[in-house]
XYZ file of C-alpha atoms in Angstrom:
665
model
C 1.306 25.146 1.077
C 1.108 27.419 -2.038
C -1.700 26.556 -4.318
C -0.570 26.406 -8.288
C -2.370 28.133 -11.050
C -5.171 26.164 -12.896
C -6.111 25.765 -16.269
C -9.377 26.699 -17.611
C -10.709 23.201 -17.441
C -9.948 23.111 -13.598
C -12.097 26.231 -12.658
C -15.392 26.039 -11.148
C -18.091 24.106 -12.585
C -19.909 27.348 -13.528
C -17.177 28.107 -15.863
C -14.636 25.149 -16.740
C -16.029 21.665 -16.745
C -19.637 22.206 -18.333
C -19.679 25.803 -19.606
C -22.768 25.302 -21.639
C -24.975 23.692 -19.064
C -25.437 27.085 -17.248
C -26.028 29.135 -20.506
C -28.548 26.407 -21.940
C -30.360 26.315 -18.669
C -30.763 30.078 -18.540
C -31.643 30.148 -22.053
C -34.780 27.582 -21.365
C -35.752 29.706 -18.646
C -35.518 33.083 -20.152
C -37.259 31.829 -23.234
C -40.340 30.197 -21.030
C -40.564 33.548 -19.305
C -40.332 35.792 -22.523
C -42.827 33.532 -24.205
C -45.279 33.389 -21.100
C -45.272 37.087 -20.709
C -45.754 37.657 -24.395
C -48.769 35.156 -24.471
C -50.883 37.353 -22.052
C -51.794 40.088 -24.256
C -52.204 37.795 -27.404
C -55.199 36.199 -25.246
C -57.058 39.474 -26.187
C -57.229 38.308 -29.812
C -60.331 35.924 -30.279
C -59.549 32.512 -31.594
C -61.160 31.306 -35.075
C -62.851 28.043 -34.211
C -61.639 25.183 -33.925
C -58.230 26.144 -32.237
C -56.736 28.663 -34.795
C -55.160 31.371 -32.380
C -52.553 34.067 -32.099
C -49.309 33.104 -30.424
C -46.144 35.168 -30.409
C -43.927 32.782 -32.194
C -41.480 35.579 -33.090
C -40.263 35.525 -29.533
C -38.508 32.069 -29.480
C -37.923 32.692 -33.407
C -35.880 35.946 -32.117
C -33.839 33.882 -29.954
C -33.249 31.232 -32.496
C -31.656 33.955 -34.777
C -29.942 35.855 -32.279
C -28.105 32.819 -30.348
C -25.640 30.953 -32.371
C -25.320 27.444 -30.966
C -27.350 24.872 -32.561
C -27.793 23.226 -29.382
C -29.421 26.019 -28.093
C -32.621 25.291 -30.306
C -33.545 22.588 -28.136
C -33.237 24.786 -25.012
C -35.605 27.427 -26.772
C -38.123 24.662 -27.925
C -38.118 23.397 -24.137
C -38.506 26.947 -22.953
C -41.470 27.624 -25.334
C -43.263 24.463 -24.009
C -42.749 25.429 -20.451
C -43.849 29.086 -21.027
C -47.056 27.559 -23.052
C -47.105 25.326 -19.845
C -47.246 28.488 -17.587
C -49.819 30.205 -19.471
C -52.139 27.133 -19.165
C -51.805 27.139 -15.591
C -53.700 30.481 -15.855
C -55.803 29.627 -18.848
C -56.654 25.857 -18.035
C -54.947 22.713 -20.304
C -56.399 22.215 -23.669
C -56.574 18.851 -25.157
C -54.032 19.419 -27.871
C -51.403 20.830 -25.401
C -49.465 17.735 -24.237
C -48.782 16.522 -27.739
C -48.143 20.454 -28.776
C -45.415 20.450 -26.532
C -43.515 18.005 -28.665
C -44.104 20.181 -31.540
C -42.729 23.201 -29.852
C -39.429 21.530 -29.305
C -39.057 19.814 -32.648
C -40.268 23.078 -34.548
C -37.942 25.640 -32.698
C -35.156 23.129 -33.044
C -35.777 23.065 -36.691
C -35.897 26.661 -36.966
C -32.718 27.410 -35.099
C -30.814 24.748 -37.452
C -32.364 26.534 -40.509
C -31.350 30.038 -39.192
C -28.049 29.047 -38.495
C -27.472 28.616 -42.161
C -27.587 32.248 -42.822
C -28.764 34.123 -39.658
C -29.250 37.535 -41.482
C -30.904 36.545 -44.691
C -34.495 37.283 -44.908
C -35.717 34.438 -47.053
C -33.849 31.975 -44.674
C -35.481 33.705 -41.699
C -38.946 33.394 -43.448
C -38.730 29.798 -44.735
C -37.165 28.632 -41.138
C -40.293 30.523 -39.329
C -42.808 28.968 -41.754
C -41.370 25.322 -41.294
C -40.807 25.648 -37.567
C -44.586 26.943 -37.100
C -45.650 24.294 -39.602
C -44.066 21.331 -37.721
C -45.493 22.515 -34.559
C -49.064 23.022 -35.758
C -49.250 19.535 -37.473
C -48.083 17.643 -34.306
C -50.322 19.766 -32.271
C -53.327 19.465 -34.411
C -52.559 15.396 -34.590
C -54.052 15.046 -31.080
C -57.868 15.401 -32.633
C -56.981 12.310 -34.421
C -56.945 10.550 -31.215
C -60.750 10.968 -30.963
C -61.648 9.286 -33.663
C -61.592 9.716 -37.765
C -64.110 12.737 -37.416
C -61.245 14.575 -35.950
C -59.227 14.836 -39.175
C -60.970 17.617 -40.630
C -60.815 19.857 -37.530
C -56.945 18.640 -37.577
C -56.498 19.881 -41.039
C -58.140 23.171 -40.701
C -56.130 23.834 -37.212
C -52.839 22.951 -38.865
C -53.159 24.958 -41.806
C -54.621 28.147 -40.027
C -51.884 28.011 -37.435
C -49.056 27.612 -39.926
C -50.157 30.980 -41.325
C -50.952 32.670 -38.182
C -47.611 31.587 -36.106
C -45.418 30.979 -38.814
C -46.142 34.067 -41.149
C -48.505 36.781 -39.432
C -47.141 36.269 -35.787
C -43.718 34.717 -36.722
C -41.945 35.897 -39.817
C -43.384 39.418 -40.022
C -42.722 40.629 -36.404
C -39.308 38.690 -36.681
C -37.950 40.679 -39.419
C -38.972 43.909 -37.864
C -37.603 43.266 -34.161
C -34.443 41.418 -35.035
C -32.286 44.270 -36.128
C -33.410 46.011 -32.985
C -32.073 43.691 -30.650
C -29.025 42.545 -32.454
C -26.260 42.654 -29.840
C -28.554 43.259 -27.157
C -29.672 39.919 -25.897
C -26.844 37.212 -26.753
C -24.275 38.665 -24.523
C -26.032 39.302 -21.267
C -27.319 35.482 -21.852
C -23.497 34.396 -22.231
C -23.373 34.044 -26.106
C -21.585 35.495 -28.758
C -23.995 37.515 -31.151
C -23.935 35.395 -34.636
C -21.290 36.482 -36.989
C -18.586 37.351 -34.108
C -16.040 34.766 -33.160
C -15.332 34.185 -29.465
C -11.601 34.239 -28.507
C -10.797 31.276 -26.584
C -10.060 31.186 -22.873
C -6.574 30.164 -22.184
C -5.228 29.321 -18.673
C -1.612 28.139 -17.603
C -0.465 24.601 -16.674
C -0.576 23.134 -13.345
C -2.968 21.261 -10.945
C -5.637 22.463 -8.593
C -4.704 21.368 -5.322
C -6.256 22.623 -2.274
C -4.051 24.650 0.044
C -3.666 27.851 2.333
C -3.674 30.323 -0.858
C -5.522 31.142 -3.806
C -3.159 32.299 -6.559
C -5.353 34.306 -9.076
C -3.346 35.881 -11.843
C -4.158 37.784 -15.191
C -2.080 39.154 -17.762
C -3.738 41.820 -20.022
C -7.118 39.948 -19.470
C -10.594 41.389 -19.763
C -14.083 40.498 -19.949
C -16.725 41.923 -22.526
C -19.884 41.796 -21.139
C -23.538 43.264 -21.113
C -22.407 45.698 -23.860
C -19.264 46.921 -22.239
C -15.602 45.794 -23.357
C -13.014 46.093 -20.611
C -9.280 45.054 -20.722
C -7.627 44.853 -17.274
C -3.877 45.514 -18.253
C -1.167 44.176 -16.455
C -3.394 42.633 -13.429
C -1.369 40.071 -11.736
C -2.323 39.498 -8.001
C -1.406 36.572 -5.232
C -4.493 36.399 -2.732
C -3.808 34.712 0.536
C -5.797 32.668 2.506
C -8.061 34.549 4.988
C -6.917 37.866 3.385
C -9.201 40.717 3.206
C -8.898 43.271 0.217
C -10.096 46.178 -1.527
C -10.633 46.336 -5.652
C -10.459 49.660 -6.783
C -10.813 51.343 -10.250
C -12.779 51.208 -13.379
C -12.056 47.389 -13.776
C -12.863 46.371 -10.072
C -16.343 44.740 -11.015
C -14.981 42.837 -14.297
C -12.128 41.681 -11.807
C -14.512 40.267 -9.460
C -16.268 38.235 -11.588
C -13.247 36.822 -13.156
C -11.580 35.836 -9.974
C -14.812 34.591 -8.568
C -14.418 32.135 -11.762
C -18.067 33.021 -12.778
C -17.378 34.540 -16.137
C -18.286 34.155 -18.702
C -20.722 31.494 -18.513
C -22.804 32.825 -15.390
C -22.314 36.420 -16.074
C -22.510 36.454 -19.981
C -20.103 38.145 -22.176
C -16.454 36.347 -23.283
C -13.228 36.296 -21.622
C -10.097 37.479 -23.612
C -6.466 37.312 -22.630
C -4.893 34.796 -20.019
C -6.663 34.431 -16.536
C -6.191 31.942 -14.013
C -8.801 32.586 -11.558
C -9.554 30.839 -8.385
C -10.710 27.283 -8.494
C -13.687 27.105 -6.159
C -16.534 29.045 -6.421
C -17.797 32.200 -4.253
C -20.402 34.246 -3.512
C -20.504 37.758 -5.007
C -22.989 40.342 -3.451
C -22.784 42.728 -6.732
C -26.536 43.540 -6.507
C -28.891 42.156 -3.843
C -31.574 41.416 -6.662
C -28.959 39.078 -8.658
C -29.129 37.131 -5.542
C -33.052 36.237 -5.677
C -33.467 32.688 -6.763
C -36.224 31.497 -4.945
C -40.245 32.458 -4.168
C -39.474 33.604 -0.658
C -36.593 34.509 1.489
C -37.179 31.682 4.057
C -36.970 29.078 1.257
C -34.007 30.448 -0.130
C -31.742 30.549 2.859
C -32.939 27.117 3.904
C -32.190 25.583 0.911
C -28.661 26.719 0.724
C -27.747 25.397 4.269
C -26.023 22.151 5.148
C -27.735 18.707 4.322
C -26.639 17.609 8.007
C -30.074 19.016 9.332
C -33.615 18.162 8.479
C -35.656 20.742 6.584
C -37.632 22.221 9.701
C -34.123 22.696 11.510
C -33.018 24.274 8.419
C -35.940 26.527 8.386
C -35.507 27.517 12.036
C -31.777 28.438 11.510
C -32.744 30.153 8.249
C -35.205 32.113 10.116
C -32.632 33.103 12.857
C -30.157 34.112 10.070
C -32.536 36.441 8.242
C -33.509 38.211 11.729
C -29.995 38.795 12.604
C -29.346 40.479 9.047
C -32.318 42.706 9.577
C -35.484 41.209 7.796
C -38.460 41.200 10.212
C -39.670 37.562 11.143
C -43.210 38.856 9.582
C -41.503 39.281 6.173
C -39.626 35.886 5.852
C -42.630 34.251 3.867
C -43.280 37.200 1.593
C -42.457 36.876 -1.766
C -39.048 37.883 -2.948
C -40.418 40.335 -5.699
C -42.241 42.082 -3.225
C -39.320 42.689 -0.932
C -37.683 46.237 -0.763
C -34.252 47.056 -1.645
C -33.426 47.315 2.068
C -35.165 43.818 2.647
C -32.998 42.124 -0.288
C -29.744 43.338 1.421
C -30.790 41.342 4.274
C -31.685 38.443 2.185
C -28.191 38.609 0.408
C -26.476 38.925 3.810
C -28.117 36.103 5.164
C -27.740 33.863 2.002
C -24.112 34.451 2.326
C -23.823 33.377 5.930
C -25.695 30.225 5.211
C -23.468 29.603 2.018
C -20.149 29.861 4.180
C -18.193 30.598 1.007
C -14.482 30.242 0.209
C -14.467 33.548 -1.701
C -16.848 36.253 -0.689
C -16.989 39.467 -2.823
C -19.154 42.583 -1.578
C -19.427 44.929 -4.316
C -20.743 48.508 -4.576
C -24.459 47.430 -5.518
C -25.425 46.793 -2.130
C -26.442 50.194 -1.500
C -27.025 51.971 1.954
C -27.229 49.720 5.003
C -28.912 50.435 8.203
C -27.120 49.929 11.596
C -28.403 46.187 11.699
C -27.315 45.443 8.398
C -23.772 47.011 9.033
C -23.519 45.106 11.682
C -24.325 41.774 10.109
C -21.872 42.538 7.125
C -19.180 43.372 9.420
C -19.782 40.054 11.419
C -20.033 38.139 8.273
C -16.651 39.198 7.015
C -15.244 38.470 10.089
C -16.383 34.974 10.419
C -15.450 34.273 6.943
C -12.012 35.437 7.450
C -11.737 33.385 10.604
C -12.648 30.339 8.495
C -9.771 31.363 5.860
C -12.036 32.602 3.138
C -10.995 35.219 0.897
C -12.793 38.633 1.159
C -12.507 40.898 -1.859
C -14.350 44.456 -1.433
C -15.674 46.535 -4.153
C -16.898 49.177 -1.454
C -15.396 51.856 0.462
C -17.563 51.421 3.224
C -15.940 52.908 6.412
C -16.819 49.908 8.840
C -14.674 47.274 6.504
C -10.991 47.468 6.779
C -9.159 45.532 4.150
C -5.618 44.436 4.617
C -4.600 46.032 1.333
C -6.267 47.779 -1.748
C -5.604 46.636 -5.387
C -6.017 49.190 -8.072
C -7.566 47.687 -11.226
C -7.200 49.981 -14.017
C -9.198 49.181 -17.476
C -9.635 50.519 -20.824
C -13.429 50.563 -21.615
C -15.414 50.550 -24.349
C -19.374 51.232 -24.235
C -19.566 51.161 -20.453
C -22.913 49.593 -19.168
C -23.453 47.980 -15.559
C -24.162 44.195 -15.448
C -27.562 44.929 -13.730
C -29.524 48.144 -13.689
C -28.696 50.009 -10.331
C -31.508 52.126 -10.129
C -32.701 52.796 -6.463
C -36.235 51.439 -5.527
C -37.893 51.575 -2.456
C -41.264 49.425 -2.823
C -41.653 46.305 -5.197
C -44.697 45.839 -7.149
C -47.558 43.745 -5.995
C -47.734 40.934 -8.443
C -50.609 38.496 -8.368
C -49.578 34.913 -7.582
C -51.498 32.186 -9.223
C -50.618 29.168 -7.000
C -53.275 30.044 -4.270
C -55.819 27.508 -3.974
C -57.900 27.763 -0.843
C -58.440 24.084 -0.061
C -56.724 23.089 3.306
C -57.512 19.222 2.310
C -55.559 19.618 -1.071
C -52.881 21.578 0.369
C -52.184 18.726 2.608
C -51.971 16.483 -0.127
C -48.279 15.020 -1.369
C -47.238 16.973 -4.557
C -46.419 13.751 -6.066
C -49.870 12.718 -5.603
C -51.151 15.995 -7.125
C -48.997 15.721 -10.206
C -49.941 11.915 -10.700
C -53.656 12.745 -10.262
C -53.416 15.546 -12.762
C -51.543 13.575 -15.545
C -53.700 10.542 -15.070
C -56.826 12.693 -15.416
C -55.866 14.300 -18.682
C -54.988 10.484 -20.042
C -58.374 9.856 -18.716
C -59.950 12.371 -21.222
C -58.260 10.781 -24.065
C -59.678 7.221 -23.276
C -63.257 7.828 -22.592
C -65.244 6.176 -25.256
C -68.144 8.828 -25.947
C -69.452 11.883 -25.070
C -71.985 10.623 -22.080
C -68.406 9.549 -20.160
C -66.918 12.839 -21.173
C -70.150 14.672 -19.269
C -69.074 12.477 -16.336
C -65.412 13.576 -16.613
C -66.585 17.297 -16.474
C -68.537 16.886 -13.686
C -65.588 15.125 -11.964
C -63.988 18.688 -12.985
C -66.485 20.525 -11.167
C -66.082 18.420 -7.859
C -62.245 19.069 -8.091
C -62.906 22.915 -8.527
C -65.100 22.849 -5.761
C -62.899 21.126 -3.409
C -59.653 23.013 -4.449
C -61.515 26.324 -4.438
C -59.228 28.205 -6.903
C -59.755 32.020 -7.527
C -63.141 31.968 -9.138
C -62.408 34.909 -11.312
C -59.427 33.080 -12.658
C -61.499 30.061 -13.511
C -64.146 32.399 -15.146
C -61.579 34.064 -17.404
C -59.991 30.787 -18.440
C -63.563 29.153 -19.615
C -64.677 32.418 -21.160
C -61.190 32.258 -23.542
C -61.785 29.018 -24.714
C -65.629 29.314 -25.172
C -65.389 29.940 -29.021
C -63.450 26.563 -29.351
C -66.180 24.907 -26.974
C -69.180 26.451 -28.893
C -67.587 25.836 -31.949
C -67.329 22.216 -31.490
C -70.585 21.552 -30.338
C -72.277 24.444 -32.523
C -70.834 23.753 -36.036
C -72.063 20.031 -36.351
C -75.590 21.391 -35.412
C -75.898 24.088 -37.857
C -74.190 22.365 -40.788
C -76.093 20.452 -43.831
C -76.095 16.924 -43.648
C -74.625 16.630 -40.084
C -74.575 13.130 -38.801
C -75.202 11.980 -35.231
C -71.852 10.610 -35.327
C -70.189 14.256 -35.884
C -72.442 15.803 -33.340
C -71.360 13.257 -30.641
C -67.598 13.960 -31.685
C -68.170 17.685 -31.216
C -69.744 17.011 -27.713
C -67.165 14.774 -26.519
C -64.201 16.943 -27.551
C -66.114 19.969 -26.306
C -66.732 18.571 -22.765
C -63.444 17.244 -22.869
C -61.887 20.806 -23.386
C -64.187 21.885 -20.226
C -62.881 18.708 -18.025
C -59.418 19.768 -19.083
C -59.621 23.342 -17.989
C -61.210 22.383 -14.524
C -58.557 19.796 -14.018
C -55.761 22.046 -14.603
C -56.960 24.973 -12.679
C -58.283 23.214 -9.670
C -55.126 20.913 -8.982
C -52.408 22.991 -9.999
C -53.521 26.250 -8.119
C -53.209 24.107 -4.877
C -49.276 23.660 -5.317
C -46.853 26.372 -4.295
C -43.710 26.778 -6.570
C -41.801 24.554 -4.082
C -44.348 22.016 -4.243
C -44.369 21.830 -8.078
C -40.537 21.316 -7.861
C -40.686 18.431 -5.264
C -43.462 16.746 -7.046
C -41.663 16.675 -10.231
C -38.660 15.381 -9.094
C -40.606 12.633 -6.730
C -42.109 11.632 -10.211
C -38.723 10.633 -11.276
C -37.939 13.344 -13.635
C -34.534 15.108 -13.794
C -33.740 17.307 -11.089
C -32.475 19.790 -13.562
C -35.611 20.305 -15.502
C -37.590 20.610 -12.265
C -35.347 23.351 -10.933
C -35.847 25.087 -14.240
C -39.529 24.907 -13.940
C -39.043 26.465 -10.417
C -36.849 29.185 -11.867
C -39.067 30.310 -14.649
C -41.747 30.778 -12.303
C -39.815 32.836 -10.174
C -38.022 34.676 -12.829
C -41.704 35.193 -14.268
C -42.810 37.256 -11.103
C -39.609 38.942 -10.879
C -39.592 40.129 -14.301
C -43.453 41.229 -14.300
C -42.351 43.081 -11.098
C -39.303 45.025 -12.813
C -41.582 45.693 -15.926
C -44.256 47.551 -13.569
C -41.566 49.696 -12.109
C -39.822 50.455 -15.395
C -42.199 50.936 -17.835
C -45.463 52.950 -17.772
C -48.253 50.522 -18.285
C -50.177 51.194 -21.552
C -53.779 52.080 -21.207
C -55.096 49.390 -22.905
C -58.916 49.542 -24.080
C -60.845 46.767 -25.953
C -62.490 49.331 -28.306
C -59.539 50.369 -29.742
C -57.418 47.234 -30.750
C -55.450 49.045 -33.065
C -53.851 51.384 -30.384
C -53.720 48.932 -27.898
C -51.704 46.602 -30.074
C -49.490 49.395 -30.839
C -48.737 50.112 -27.323
C -48.082 46.417 -26.480
C -45.751 46.493 -29.421
C -43.779 49.315 -27.941
C -42.954 47.043 -24.965
C -41.470 44.012 -26.680
C -37.713 45.401 -26.949
C -37.889 46.430 -23.183
C -39.492 43.290 -22.426
C -36.596 41.155 -24.133
C -33.872 43.558 -22.338
C -35.293 42.963 -18.980
C -36.245 39.150 -19.192
C -32.435 38.757 -20.536
C -30.851 40.642 -17.910
C -32.646 39.252 -15.043
C -31.967 35.816 -16.483
C -28.226 36.699 -16.305
C -28.440 37.900 -12.786
C -30.307 34.765 -11.923
C -27.260 32.791 -13.368
C -25.080 34.394 -11.018
C -27.289 34.066 -7.951
C -27.637 30.151 -8.947
C -23.964 29.721 -9.221
C -22.952 31.511 -5.918
C -25.669 30.651 -3.629
C -25.704 26.762 -4.338
C -29.293 27.091 -4.165
C -30.990 23.800 -5.035
C -34.541 24.505 -5.097
C -36.131 21.417 -4.116
C -36.576 19.055 -1.209
C -33.636 16.411 -0.669
C -34.204 12.720 -1.116
C -34.166 11.898 2.563
C -36.857 14.553 3.410
C -39.534 12.915 0.927
C -42.494 12.010 3.409
C -44.410 8.767 3.071
C -47.990 8.829 1.595
C -50.855 9.131 3.816
C -53.979 7.155 3.726
C -55.791 10.069 1.889
C -53.154 10.344 -0.846
C -53.258 6.614 -1.506
C -57.233 6.452 -1.689
C -56.773 9.496 -4.193
C -54.652 7.692 -6.370
C -56.368 4.388 -6.231
C -59.791 6.223 -7.257
C -58.200 7.992 -10.415
C -56.027 4.848 -11.288
C -59.309 2.540 -11.283
C -61.095 5.192 -13.312
C -58.129 4.976 -15.939
C -58.304 1.307 -16.122
C -62.026 1.274 -16.376
C -62.187 3.848 -19.095
C -59.527 2.140 -21.103
C -61.350 -0.991 -20.862
C -64.774 0.818 -21.939
C -62.543 2.205 -25.134
C -61.406 -1.319 -25.845
C -64.857 -2.750 -25.900
C -66.204 0.251 -27.785
């Protein structure tokens, strides 16, 4: 039975039903990664006590100005909060961070709304930057009021100073300089029209989407404007049959592959022009091995794509078998994805395709050179998929692949540019991973319990009535760190970064004239609380892998999409850092030459935006085509063991006791 053409609303979920969801999620993750990476060099700038610091607010402001949708402001705000959270995993959590996250969401949403009034007007950009940063600074500084009326002067000083620092010095001024250089280079890879350009609507024919024995995919003068290239596929009209293998040839082959897969434009970026009726079920496209990387390890990615019919241990064993047959050595199955060579990434792409069992398999030219084992795995994969009735589209002229027929796709092209960089690499960079606590006892704890303990301890800090109890919380933090055993160098740097704030809270009341005992007690309480928050955060969070963090967030009842975004942000951070170390010559930074150092860092800003945006767009394709879940299924959530219950009971008792003491005081 023939399958009729479909309307745009009946296409794959990546394109038709909820086109904004994919884009907004990728914007959230991309913002988090950009903000996190930009925050790292800014830690070289000392803070002004208390809590006036330098943060690169121009990064989310640039995205607010470049991306046209008002809804995107909320994604940018959430992404900035997540990026700050990633930074805090390195530096330790500060007392104002939980409330400051709310400020990020509201501040950048407000800035995006203001920028939308006139996105290229300099006055509007300055006003939006100052107001957005001011809202965030006021909300974050209000956390000091939770510690008593003595916190009002600290809150006012912090809010005023950070409004100037974040909104003007590191907000509006660099925004006005950077924005013209990034115009048209970030929005399209992320799936948006640049501000000021009107998108042409996607149009499809009439009909119903009924599964049958044939895919009908036709286009008439259709094209895809993407990643800086405008292509028109003139007179491209094809019928693709069930179980058929075809080779796509010509300049328009790559754009045709994305259109036929139903991945354009929301997963690939750009915009569709003309009339197009693509296949209405998603496929897997092997356009570039790196575009498939969506998980921290190869084994985790393939296992999460397999069917729900088996338990996770069974899926893990099967995934290992798939990877080994695809040519990835067993001792590399647990290696981080950003440390895999290009050849190993090809094996990962082949194993993922086999596990996914797609209805539409598109093998493109980006797969590079294959060894004998990989060539055999690719040939077997195509044979297996065709026997299942899947359609195979080849964008490669490999002699071992014999298509039923070839399709020549001509295209008129303006500004030709590949979707992803095809530069050949042999070795990946070594990127330090933060989640590497050494304690077996903490690693065996359920991730839901670890998240619950961490959040409970943070609340505990706000409830403790005076500095003596706060000293006890700091001592408890020392115990957590001693048992979790995070990297000591990391912990030392985190404490040194916050040393000006901690000393300022304690020393300023001592040297001030007319200082009261209440003000000194307030300083001690706040300073010791700062230390406790750092110790709790680094100690507990270092004991969780990326997968643990995602599973724990879901286990606490938070939305699965948000939890998966957290995991994707970690993976994209490490992938982007790996790319930057390979593509850019690392600047020589020296603390004795701060001006030269900042100039060299500034030269990396434009490549940073482009690298992360292209990586984010590639991850969108990977998520859409691999079916990667990124989290454990509900049926696999294990019951809590006795040590987990005892740990929860202990911190809950401490929380209730501190709340009672606060009430009595």
